[in-house]
């Protein structure tokens, strides 16, 4: 269920093991290939895409970054991933490009992937013969008889609610701010991402290509795009990214604007009968740590290994352990994302005391090697095994 990174990659990994699956997606191919979301891939994510034959365009068009910048109190400090983690780095390559690569690989292989399905319901999940009922793009009613159902249908999908509420526990935190995301036609302003702490709120400078840059500004979660005319956007960005080093942001034509809500969320367990949840269907992180897509990839890697052990070796133990195995990494990423978010954003109830605590934390992260390693290890991604 779902042709996001989780569903498409799971289907790809299973196909390479000779395990059949059908991918169902409510949206159209055009829509999923055009939705702007994540941009940062961990080393482990990059390795999986390369090892399974879908990394070629990423290696050609993506950017390898060996660090990030933290900017606060008008000064810029580099966190050197390569040096702090023994040579690990990240790849800046847009999520919708990963989606395009995975969709193409699946269609080229002639494997089933249906777009535009509607009225999806899950049946008999607690039995050995679960079913998915849906309407296909032509409007015909269909029923799929399955061995297993992978709920990779994102935070607003039908999989998680298909688990009876008494059988699941949900943990959640909604932040009192959002991110205003922009796509700008301009050359890169920086060689690596800049995460900026400022009393007017957080700002982030990321990139997409030599001609297109991705910028984010902390905003009110209820803000609408019309409240942010271009002049206000540039004024805020320049103020929040101000520095004493002579660096300036390159302005350009704004191609796209949108508001992103910020939340932390986990459901436990990530399994009910023959339904296994993966990715945003099971957990959400605020984007500050760039972990969401990478967690989806880590989940489906564990799930693909467990399903492979089941079909190849008739071993059920890995499937039984799936939720516990995945949740250990999920909670680590939840903590990291919450910590980055808390350190870098302005909160409603901010007091001068709280602001000084954030600066003390940022000062420590950029002066203590141990603390810098903690950030770097988490950002590049902990080992997958
Ligand atoms: P997705 O990508 O939401 O895909 C779920 C798919 O399921 C479909 N669907 C259904 N299909 C069938 N039946 C149904 N009933 C269905 N209901 C829904 C949906 O149409 C959709 O196509 O979930 P998935 O695969 O778990 O992937 C998760 C990631 O998309 C997400 O975690 C990241 O985008 C989060 N994220 C980031 N993650 C990173 O690792 N690095 C980043 O730099 C990063 N930056 C971001 C982000 C998310 C952002 N937004 C917009 C929340 C930046 C932003 C601004
Ligand atoms: C992005 O480029 O979209 C991006 C980068 C880093 C983040 C979140 C999003 O933490």
XYZ file of C-alpha atoms and ligand atoms in Angstrom:
450
model
C 0.000 0.000 0.000
C 1.558 3.284 -1.146
C 4.123 4.238 -3.769
C 6.226 6.502 -1.561
C 9.857 5.681 -0.836
C 8.819 2.932 1.637
C 6.398 1.064 -0.645
C 8.429 1.393 -3.831
C 11.717 0.373 -2.244
C 10.144 -2.567 -0.391
C 8.619 -3.844 -3.639
C 11.995 -3.389 -5.355
C 13.927 -5.299 -2.645
C 11.350 -8.118 -2.681
C 11.435 -8.392 -6.468
C 15.222 -8.834 -6.354
C 14.614 -11.758 -3.967
C 12.021 -13.268 -6.297
C 9.078 -12.359 -4.025
C 6.002 -11.023 -5.849
C 4.131 -7.963 -4.718
C 1.547 -5.521 -6.038
C 1.976 -1.796 -5.276
C -1.242 0.218 -4.936
C -1.149 4.022 -4.966
C -4.059 6.437 -4.652
C -2.350 9.305 -6.503
C -1.232 9.485 -10.127
C 2.315 8.866 -11.326
C 2.625 12.550 -12.326
C 1.615 13.637 -8.846
C 3.965 11.392 -6.870
C 6.833 12.306 -9.185
C 6.233 16.032 -8.661
C 5.644 16.244 -4.887
C 8.508 18.088 -3.217
C 9.668 16.625 0.054
C 12.967 15.432 1.460
C 16.400 16.174 0.114
C 18.987 14.441 2.275
C 19.933 10.770 1.933
C 22.028 9.013 4.548
C 25.045 7.016 3.484
C 23.152 3.764 4.226
C 20.249 4.859 1.988
C 22.690 5.738 -0.800
C 24.362 2.338 -0.432
C 21.060 0.427 -0.682
C 20.029 2.323 -3.822
C 23.430 1.654 -5.399
C 23.609 -2.007 -4.367
C 20.172 -2.691 -5.831
C 20.799 -0.997 -9.175
C 18.732 2.193 -8.807
C 21.468 4.647 -7.814
C 22.977 5.532 -11.164
C 21.225 8.874 -11.745
C 21.629 9.800 -8.068
C 25.403 9.320 -8.338
C 25.440 11.506 -11.449
C 23.089 14.289 -10.377
C 23.182 14.262 -6.545
C 25.639 16.198 -4.409
C 27.827 14.522 -1.812
C 28.177 16.756 1.270
C 30.777 16.068 3.910
C 29.349 18.338 6.562
C 26.764 20.960 7.491
C 27.025 24.465 8.881
C 25.392 25.602 12.107
C 24.929 29.364 12.209
C 24.091 31.166 15.451
C 24.915 34.469 17.119
C 26.121 35.746 13.740
C 28.886 33.159 13.300
C 29.076 29.964 11.223
C 30.495 26.675 12.511
C 31.081 23.576 10.419
C 30.256 20.050 11.574
C 32.715 17.960 9.588
C 30.953 14.619 9.049
C 33.813 13.030 7.190
C 36.336 13.710 9.918
C 33.990 13.053 12.860
C 32.477 9.786 11.586
C 35.452 8.115 9.951
C 34.648 9.036 6.381
C 30.841 9.016 6.181
C 28.914 11.626 4.221
C 25.385 12.424 2.997
C 23.866 12.834 -0.467
C 21.627 15.752 -1.399
C 19.211 14.280 -3.966
C 15.484 15.049 -3.949
C 12.966 12.468 -2.756
C 10.874 12.821 -5.921
C 13.944 11.933 -7.973
C 14.335 8.741 -5.905
C 10.636 8.091 -6.563
C 11.131 8.541 -10.328
C 14.078 6.114 -10.301
C 12.123 3.463 -8.359
C 8.951 3.817 -10.455
C 10.975 3.471 -13.641
C 12.804 0.370 -12.358
C 9.499 -1.261 -11.427
C 7.729 -0.467 -14.696
C 10.796 -1.483 -16.741
C 10.717 -4.846 -14.946
C 7.018 -5.234 -15.827
C 6.124 -5.538 -12.132
C 2.627 -4.504 -10.955
C 2.179 -0.909 -9.816
C -1.315 0.623 -9.943
C -1.883 4.357 -9.711
C -5.141 6.174 -9.052
C -6.805 3.478 -6.933
C -9.683 4.487 -4.625
C -11.881 3.083 -1.831
C -9.050 1.001 -0.375
C -9.985 -1.233 2.573
C -8.070 -3.964 4.401
C -9.798 -7.193 5.448
C -8.967 -10.262 7.543
C -5.601 -8.932 8.675
C -5.523 -11.217 11.690
C -5.954 -14.337 9.530
C -3.482 -16.134 7.237
C -5.362 -14.799 4.180
C -5.624 -10.999 4.361
C -7.283 -9.117 1.508
C -7.210 -5.650 0.036
C -10.358 -4.356 -1.664
C -10.163 -1.281 -3.880
C -11.364 0.338 -7.073
C -8.815 0.474 -9.856
C -8.208 3.603 -11.944
C -10.967 2.546 -14.357
C -13.433 2.294 -11.454
C -13.679 -1.526 -11.345
C -13.908 -3.206 -7.930
C -10.932 -5.453 -7.196
C -9.863 -7.808 -4.448
C -6.260 -8.812 -3.854
C -5.629 -11.999 -1.876
C -2.324 -11.558 -0.014
C 0.094 -13.410 2.236
C 1.102 -10.122 3.851
C 0.116 -6.467 3.612
C 2.788 -3.758 3.889
C 1.200 -0.518 5.066
C 3.468 2.059 3.400
C 0.670 4.559 2.790
C 2.049 7.476 4.786
C 0.715 9.344 7.792
C -2.797 9.860 6.337
C -3.219 6.371 4.891
C -5.712 3.639 5.834
C -3.256 1.050 7.196
C -2.578 2.402 10.659
C -6.291 3.028 11.420
C -6.968 -0.574 10.299
C -5.268 -1.695 13.532
C -7.972 -1.756 16.244
C -7.322 1.147 18.602
C -7.018 -1.140 21.636
C -4.140 -2.931 19.879
C -1.981 0.136 19.283
C -0.379 2.887 21.332
C 0.349 6.244 19.751
C 2.921 8.746 20.977
C 2.807 12.216 19.545
C 3.962 15.794 19.850
C 2.842 18.661 17.645
C 5.228 21.629 17.500
C 3.919 25.195 17.755
C 5.506 26.139 14.415
C 5.822 24.991 10.817
C 8.318 25.372 7.981
C 7.676 27.644 5.045
C 9.386 25.869 2.136
C 10.602 27.649 -0.993
C 12.052 26.647 -4.304
C 14.202 29.422 -5.756
C 15.796 29.826 -9.156
C 19.345 30.820 -8.202
C 22.833 29.363 -8.101
C 23.878 27.637 -4.832
C 24.661 30.147 -2.087
C 26.671 27.652 -0.056
C 28.598 24.419 -0.615
C 26.856 22.666 2.318
C 23.510 23.080 4.116
C 23.194 25.948 6.606
C 21.013 25.417 9.708
C 20.499 28.852 11.280
C 19.342 29.665 14.801
C 18.024 33.203 15.163
C 15.783 35.063 17.583
C 13.332 35.679 14.708
C 13.175 31.925 14.114
C 14.961 29.089 12.338
C 16.092 29.136 8.688
C 17.647 26.448 6.475
C 19.529 26.778 3.199
C 19.532 23.591 1.125
C 19.914 22.889 -2.565
C 18.406 20.905 -5.421
C 20.534 21.587 -8.482
C 23.102 24.075 -9.820
C 20.136 26.296 -10.778
C 17.494 25.571 -8.102
C 17.834 26.118 -4.347
C 15.623 24.880 -1.510
C 15.098 27.216 1.445
C 13.003 26.918 4.598
C 11.871 29.450 7.198
C 10.226 28.725 10.517
C 6.652 30.084 10.373
C 3.364 29.859 12.208
C 1.801 26.423 11.575
C -1.446 28.107 10.481
C 0.225 30.535 8.078
C -1.051 30.598 4.528
C 1.113 31.139 1.485
C -0.596 34.463 0.763
C 0.708 35.833 4.065
C 4.232 35.467 2.719
C 4.758 37.801 -0.260
C 8.253 37.599 -1.754
C 9.478 40.787 -0.063
C 8.614 39.422 3.404
C 10.336 36.128 2.635
C 13.595 37.771 1.567
C 13.542 40.171 4.495
C 13.182 37.289 6.966
C 15.767 35.127 5.253
C 18.345 37.904 5.188
C 17.683 38.741 8.849
C 17.835 35.138 10.062
C 20.909 34.276 8.021
C 22.808 37.460 8.959
C 26.440 36.839 9.795
C 29.682 38.659 10.433
C 31.581 36.749 7.751
C 30.387 38.637 4.687
C 28.281 35.707 3.372
C 25.100 36.751 1.617
C 22.154 34.798 0.341
C 21.682 34.867 -3.423
C 18.122 35.927 -4.268
C 16.230 34.578 -7.256
C 12.783 33.988 -8.692
C 10.599 32.050 -6.235
C 9.143 29.078 -8.097
C 7.121 27.423 -5.345
C 5.932 28.099 -1.780
C 4.302 25.841 0.805
C 3.802 25.327 4.551
C 4.882 22.106 6.266
C 3.478 21.085 9.678
C 5.906 19.786 12.277
C 5.178 16.778 14.444
C 6.745 13.798 16.149
C 4.694 10.617 16.126
C 5.204 6.879 16.737
C 2.733 3.992 16.769
C 3.567 0.801 18.621
C 3.692 -1.960 17.609
C 4.323 -1.542 13.870
C 2.517 -4.804 13.165
C -0.965 -6.242 13.533
C -1.508 -9.803 12.359
C -0.331 -9.902 8.759
C -0.171 -6.125 8.377
C 3.289 -4.538 8.722
C 3.595 -0.750 8.846
C 6.652 1.027 7.431
C 7.718 4.653 6.993
C 5.434 7.598 7.727
C 2.455 5.241 8.236
C 4.138 4.282 11.525
C 6.158 7.342 12.500
C 6.734 11.012 11.748
C 9.718 13.151 12.633
C 10.060 16.917 12.242
C 12.281 17.521 9.184
C 15.108 19.254 11.107
C 17.185 16.077 11.300
C 16.442 14.996 7.691
C 15.477 11.543 8.949
C 11.970 10.750 7.594
C 12.799 9.221 4.236
C 15.860 7.508 5.652
C 13.817 5.866 8.400
C 11.344 4.626 5.799
C 14.277 3.031 3.949
C 15.635 1.449 7.136
C 12.193 -0.008 7.989
C 11.697 -1.655 4.623
C 15.175 -3.055 4.627
C 14.392 -4.881 7.880
C 10.997 -5.939 6.523
C 12.417 -7.204 3.217
C 15.017 -9.265 5.082
C 12.334 -10.717 7.357
C 10.047 -11.621 4.433
C 12.989 -13.131 2.556
C 13.891 -15.297 5.579
C 10.237 -16.377 5.739
C 9.971 -17.405 2.074
C 13.500 -18.756 1.634
C 14.098 -20.490 4.940
C 10.610 -20.778 6.451
C 11.905 -18.667 9.344
C 9.259 -16.639 11.159
C 11.455 -15.109 13.839
C 12.561 -12.054 11.855
C 8.971 -11.159 10.992
C 8.026 -11.565 14.649
C 10.859 -9.244 15.637
C 10.190 -6.703 12.864
C 8.393 -4.157 15.024
C 10.905 -4.285 17.887
C 13.880 -4.129 15.499
C 12.482 -1.193 13.537
C 11.315 0.712 16.625
C 14.787 0.799 18.146
C 16.063 2.885 15.222
C 12.793 4.848 15.034
C 13.095 6.043 18.638
C 16.752 7.015 18.152
C 15.759 9.111 15.111
C 12.779 10.543 17.018
C 15.114 11.699 19.754
C 17.645 13.184 17.311
C 14.964 15.016 15.312
C 13.321 16.371 18.467
C 16.719 17.486 19.800
C 17.715 19.290 16.578
C 14.273 20.907 16.416
C 14.395 22.011 20.061
C 17.901 23.420 19.731
C 17.262 25.446 16.572
C 13.697 26.835 16.681
C 12.096 29.716 18.470
C 9.269 28.531 20.720
C 6.107 30.543 21.582
C 6.915 30.613 25.229
C 10.527 31.506 24.564
C 12.098 33.389 27.406
C 15.545 34.978 27.325
C 16.556 32.095 29.604
C 15.472 29.468 27.065
C 17.187 31.360 24.249
C 20.467 31.381 26.223
C 20.146 27.639 26.876
C 19.869 27.033 23.122
C 22.975 29.134 22.508
C 24.850 27.228 25.231
C 23.867 23.939 23.562
C 24.953 25.181 20.120
C 28.228 26.446 21.583
C 28.824 23.014 23.136
C 27.949 21.134 19.918
C 30.454 23.246 17.999
C 33.251 23.119 20.579
C 33.080 19.646 22.150
C 34.284 16.906 19.861
C 32.163 14.327 21.689
C 28.993 16.380 21.190
C 29.855 17.121 17.547
C 30.364 13.393 16.935
C 26.905 12.741 18.410
C 25.340 15.125 15.921
C 27.431 13.872 12.997
C 26.820 10.150 13.675
C 23.087 10.658 13.896
C 22.912 12.938 10.861
C 24.860 10.662 8.505
C 22.837 7.763 9.922
C 23.735 5.048 12.372
C 24.852 1.750 10.822
C 21.919 -0.249 9.467
C 22.868 -3.548 11.059
P 4.919 8.854 1.744
O 6.052 9.447 1.006
O 3.940 9.755 2.391
O 4.177 7.866 0.743
C 2.931 7.285 1.049
C 2.184 7.041 -0.248
O 0.979 6.325 0.019
C -0.084 6.873 -0.759
N -1.357 6.523 -0.103
C -2.051 5.395 -0.405
N -1.791 4.419 -1.277
C -2.678 3.380 -1.341
N -3.787 3.301 -0.563
C -4.097 4.285 0.315
N -5.177 4.204 1.067
C -3.192 5.385 0.421
N -3.146 6.503 1.186
C -2.046 7.168 0.845
C 0.236 8.363 -0.783
O -0.386 8.997 -1.888
C 1.764 8.344 -0.905
O 2.207 8.365 -2.244
O 5.447 7.879 2.904
P 6.770 6.971 2.984
O 6.948 6.131 1.778
O 6.714 6.347 4.315
O 7.988 8.030 2.955
C 8.210 8.921 4.004
C 8.851 10.218 3.481
O 8.082 10.686 2.391
C 8.965 11.301 4.554
O 9.352 10.735 5.785
C 9.993 12.389 4.182
O 9.556 13.142 3.072
C 10.258 13.312 5.362
N 11.178 14.404 5.045
C 12.545 14.202 4.989
N 13.068 12.983 5.181
C 14.411 12.776 5.046
O 14.877 11.637 5.242
N 15.290 13.786 4.696
C 14.835 15.044 4.486
O 15.637 15.911 4.109
C 13.430 15.307 4.661
N 12.937 16.524 4.441
C 10.669 15.673 4.752
C 11.586 16.715 4.451
C 9.310 15.920 4.733
C 8.859 17.171 4.422
N 7.461 17.351 4.397
C 6.789 17.841 3.274
C 6.690 16.772 5.459
C 11.148 17.974 4.162
C 9.791 18.211 4.153
C 9.380 19.616 3.837
C 15.718 19.580 1.993
O 16.669 19.823 1.218
O 14.551 19.523 1.623
C 16.002 19.378 3.435
C 17.313 19.363 3.891
C 17.582 19.181 5.249
C 16.528 19.018 6.132
C 15.220 19.003 5.663
C 14.956 19.191 4.331
O 16.797 18.856 7.450
